[in-house]
Amino acid sequence: MATRFSSFVRCILYIYSFFAFLCLQAHEARETTESDHLNHTHTVQVSSLMPSSTCTASTKGPKREASLTVKHKYGPCFQSNKDQLLVLNHTELLLQDQSRVNSIHSMFSKNSDGNKLRESQATTIPAKSGLSIGIGNYIVTVGLGTPKTDQTLAFDTGSDLTWAQCKPCAGQCYKQVDPIFDPSRSTSYTNISCPTPLCTQLASAKGSPQQCSNSKCLYSVRYGDGSFTIGYFSKERLTITSDVVDNFVFGCGQDNEGLFKGIAGLLGLGRGQVSLVQQAAQKYSQFFSYCLPSTTSSTGYLTLGKGNGISSSLKFTPMLTLSRRQSFYGLNLIGISVGGQRLSIPTSVFSTAGTIIDSGTVITRLPPTAYNALRTKFREMMRNYPMISSSSSIFDTCYDLSKRQSVSIPSISLFFGGDVSVNLDKVGILYVLRKTEACLAFAGNRDPSNIAIFGNEQQKGLEVVYDVVGERIGFRPGGCS
Ligand SMILES: *[C@@H]1O[C@H](CO)[C@@H](O)[C@H](O)[C@H]1NC(C)=O
Ligand SMILES: *[C@@H]1O[C@H](CO)[C@@H](O)[C@H](O)[C@H]1NC(C)=O
Ligand SMILES: *[C@@H]1O[C@H](CO)[C@@H](O)[C@H](O)[C@H]1NC(C)=O
């Protein structure tokens, strides 16, 4: 009886596994037709990884009222770049990226290194003020003033204050592509007086006392790399495509120095009070989304508000608030897969460090243990390609692709809380400095307690949605089209 029963069970199991096998086959066949996800590699032409000198503007993407075109600062889509003001120098870009990351780490550091850095650089700056981070490499053009004038700004989810260089440049202005904003020609410009409760409020949002100069409210921002901007807190009409935000508080920069060259200033999309997201909260419900273009020669978008609604293919993960720096958007990163294989990294590695998403950091920074696991697996899967030593101190896993027509790159996915996996676009895996040097576009933090940063190289081609009220961040692959 027992044997007859067990052979019956065995038979059921065989039948079951046969059908399971069929299902699996059907499932895999479907996967193959959707993408080359099945073998977990991306096969790309090496030539397609090289920069192009002609702009292919995306005609797709959400065409909503408050949608701005996103361009790469050093790409051919930033058309007015006639005088070669902006030439991409990878060495310089990666050095700036490291100083941005160092500033972010010092802001989160528990032994208040942030304050130390603040004091040591205070010599050239009149006031105590919040140290801020460097500038991003993706730009949008907004209208400032009445009549409006175009100003091209780097947009930055890691800072709050929007600023632009302003005439008469009482200190000094660096060269920019657009004409420098002249408040005396705008009928909607107003100075913010000092001392006033508003000035106190604006200053305290940056953690400093109010500062007056000629009875006007002064701001100053210093960046980790030594760059700075000083000027007046002012109110002005901001135009986003055809949308108008009146009495928008911004920094009218009178003394601006550093590595911003070419662009007029910065558009702050952080979580703090003075950011555009908060100032226009009523209009846009603290909701925005963007897609960073896949190449320097194509375009993406930055959309404020929900527009036509939310795509059903977006996957949302909780947006976390980091108690030490509330301007940043926090994420719960819990895992990584390479070539379809989940790496065995203890979740405590991620929870010890914490994670933010930042539009201005270029290369994703991971806790050292996580990076080492990623690197090991990646190298194993790339073993058919000749490895070379890197010319950059950021990277340590680089390949010479000059003798190849195409390259098969292992896919990489990031896993977030709420059961969300984000399959990175194939363009976000290798950072190509030149044909003879293509590097794994991730880096390890030095200290396991340093915060991890989901950088913009890895966000390329994804739609990224920030829903501050809903406290969630959404991702959708193939987001620029
Ligand atoms: C993965 O698929 C691509 C085509 O999409 C193919 O060229 C490549 O050889 C495959 N790789 C492996 C390891 O099977
Ligand atoms: C790129 O930037 C680095 C660091 O600022 C500099 O030393 C180098 O000369 C620059 N290269 C070019 C080609 O301008
Ligand atoms: C703002 O202040 C400047 C200098 O103090 C002054 O020249 C200008 O007229 C003021 N603008 C307005 C709109 O009050």
PDB file of N, CA, C and O and ligand atoms in Angstrom, residues 32 35-43 381 406 408, ligand 1:
ATOM      1  N   THR A  32      13.036  36.147 -23.826  1.00  0.00           N
ATOM      2  CA  THR A  32      14.002  36.367 -24.890  1.00  0.00           C
ATOM      3  C   THR A  32      13.486  37.380 -25.899  1.00  0.00           C
ATOM      4  O   THR A  32      14.236  38.224 -26.360  1.00  0.00           O
ATOM      5  N   SER A  35      13.716  41.068 -24.437  1.00  0.00           N
ATOM      6  CA  SER A  35      15.027  41.706 -24.358  1.00  0.00           C
ATOM      7  C   SER A  35      16.061  40.594 -24.316  1.00  0.00           C
ATOM      8  O   SER A  35      15.731  39.426 -24.333  1.00  0.00           O
ATOM      9  N   ASP A  36      17.341  40.960 -24.224  1.00  0.00           N
ATOM     10  CA  ASP A  36      18.305  39.883 -24.037  1.00  0.00           C
ATOM     11  C   ASP A  36      18.592  39.687 -22.550  1.00  0.00           C
ATOM     12  O   ASP A  36      19.677  39.391 -22.131  1.00  0.00           O
ATOM     13  N   HIS A  37      17.525  39.815 -21.806  1.00  0.00           N
ATOM     14  CA  HIS A  37      17.564  39.636 -20.363  1.00  0.00           C
ATOM     15  C   HIS A  37      17.867  38.181 -20.001  1.00  0.00           C
ATOM     16  O   HIS A  37      18.473  37.897 -18.990  1.00  0.00           O
ATOM     17  N   LEU A  38      17.458  37.282 -20.872  1.00  0.00           N
ATOM     18  CA  LEU A  38      17.574  35.848 -20.585  1.00  0.00           C
ATOM     19  C   LEU A  38      18.994  35.456 -20.230  1.00  0.00           C
ATOM     20  O   LEU A  38      19.231  34.791 -19.240  1.00  0.00           O
ATOM     21  N   ASN A  39      19.973  35.876 -21.069  1.00  0.00           N
ATOM     22  CA  ASN A  39      21.336  35.495 -20.747  1.00  0.00           C
ATOM     23  C   ASN A  39      22.024  36.575 -19.896  1.00  0.00           C
ATOM     24  O   ASN A  39      23.212  36.493 -19.655  1.00  0.00           O
ATOM     25  N   HIS A  40      21.281  37.554 -19.521  1.00  0.00           N
ATOM     26  CA  HIS A  40      21.747  38.554 -18.560  1.00  0.00           C
ATOM     27  C   HIS A  40      22.986  39.324 -19.004  1.00  0.00           C
ATOM     28  O   HIS A  40      23.855  39.640 -18.207  1.00  0.00           O
ATOM     29  N   THR A  41      23.064  39.547 -20.309  1.00  0.00           N
ATOM     30  CA  THR A  41      24.114  40.443 -20.787  1.00  0.00           C
ATOM     31  C   THR A  41      23.497  41.441 -21.752  1.00  0.00           C
ATOM     32  O   THR A  41      22.438  41.197 -22.316  1.00  0.00           O
ATOM     33  N   HIS A  42      24.178  42.561 -21.915  1.00  0.00           N
ATOM     34  CA  HIS A  42      23.781  43.539 -22.926  1.00  0.00           C
ATOM     35  C   HIS A  42      24.874  43.500 -23.983  1.00  0.00           C
ATOM     36  O   HIS A  42      26.040  43.691 -23.662  1.00  0.00           O
ATOM     37  N   THR A  43      24.482  43.257 -25.213  1.00  0.00           N
ATOM     38  CA  THR A  43      25.487  43.295 -26.267  1.00  0.00           C
ATOM     39  C   THR A  43      25.397  44.641 -26.968  1.00  0.00           C
ATOM     40  O   THR A  43      24.342  44.997 -27.488  1.00  0.00           O
ATOM     41  N   MET A 381      32.720  37.926 -15.155  1.00  0.00           N
ATOM     42  CA  MET A 381      31.901  37.850 -16.363  1.00  0.00           C
ATOM     43  C   MET A 381      32.523  38.583 -17.551  1.00  0.00           C
ATOM     44  O   MET A 381      32.124  38.367 -18.683  1.00  0.00           O
ATOM     45  N   SER A 406      32.013  44.821 -30.812  1.00  0.00           N
ATOM     46  CA  SER A 406      30.939  44.866 -29.839  1.00  0.00           C
ATOM     47  C   SER A 406      31.433  44.295 -28.517  1.00  0.00           C
ATOM     48  O   SER A 406      32.471  43.629 -28.463  1.00  0.00           O
ATOM     49  N   SER A 408      29.930  42.430 -24.753  1.00  0.00           N
ATOM     50  CA  SER A 408      28.802  41.901 -23.982  1.00  0.00           C
ATOM     51  C   SER A 408      29.012  42.251 -22.519  1.00  0.00           C
ATOM     52  O   SER A 408      29.935  41.745 -21.881  1.00  0.00           O
TER      53      SER A 408
HETATM   54  C1  LIG B   1      23.566  36.832 -25.096  1.00  0.00           C
HETATM   55  O1  LIG B   1      22.708  37.246 -26.124  1.00  0.00           O
HETATM   56  C2  LIG B   1      23.337  37.958 -27.162  1.00  0.00           C
HETATM   57  C3  LIG B   1      22.290  38.381 -28.176  1.00  0.00           C
HETATM   58  O2  LIG B   1      21.269  39.083 -27.556  1.00  0.00           O
HETATM   59  C4  LIG B   1      24.410  37.094 -27.806  1.00  0.00           C
HETATM   60  O3  LIG B   1      25.092  37.834 -28.788  1.00  0.00           O
HETATM   61  C5  LIG B   1      25.397  36.635 -26.749  1.00  0.00           C
HETATM   62  O4  LIG B   1      26.346  35.766 -27.329  1.00  0.00           O
HETATM   63  C6  LIG B   1      24.668  35.921 -25.622  1.00  0.00           C
HETATM   64  N1  LIG B   1      25.617  35.588 -24.585  1.00  0.00           N
HETATM   65  C7  LIG B   1      25.674  34.388 -23.998  1.00  0.00           C
HETATM   66  C8  LIG B   1      26.676  34.255 -22.907  1.00  0.00           C
HETATM   67  O5  LIG B   1      24.943  33.488 -24.291  1.00  0.00           O
END
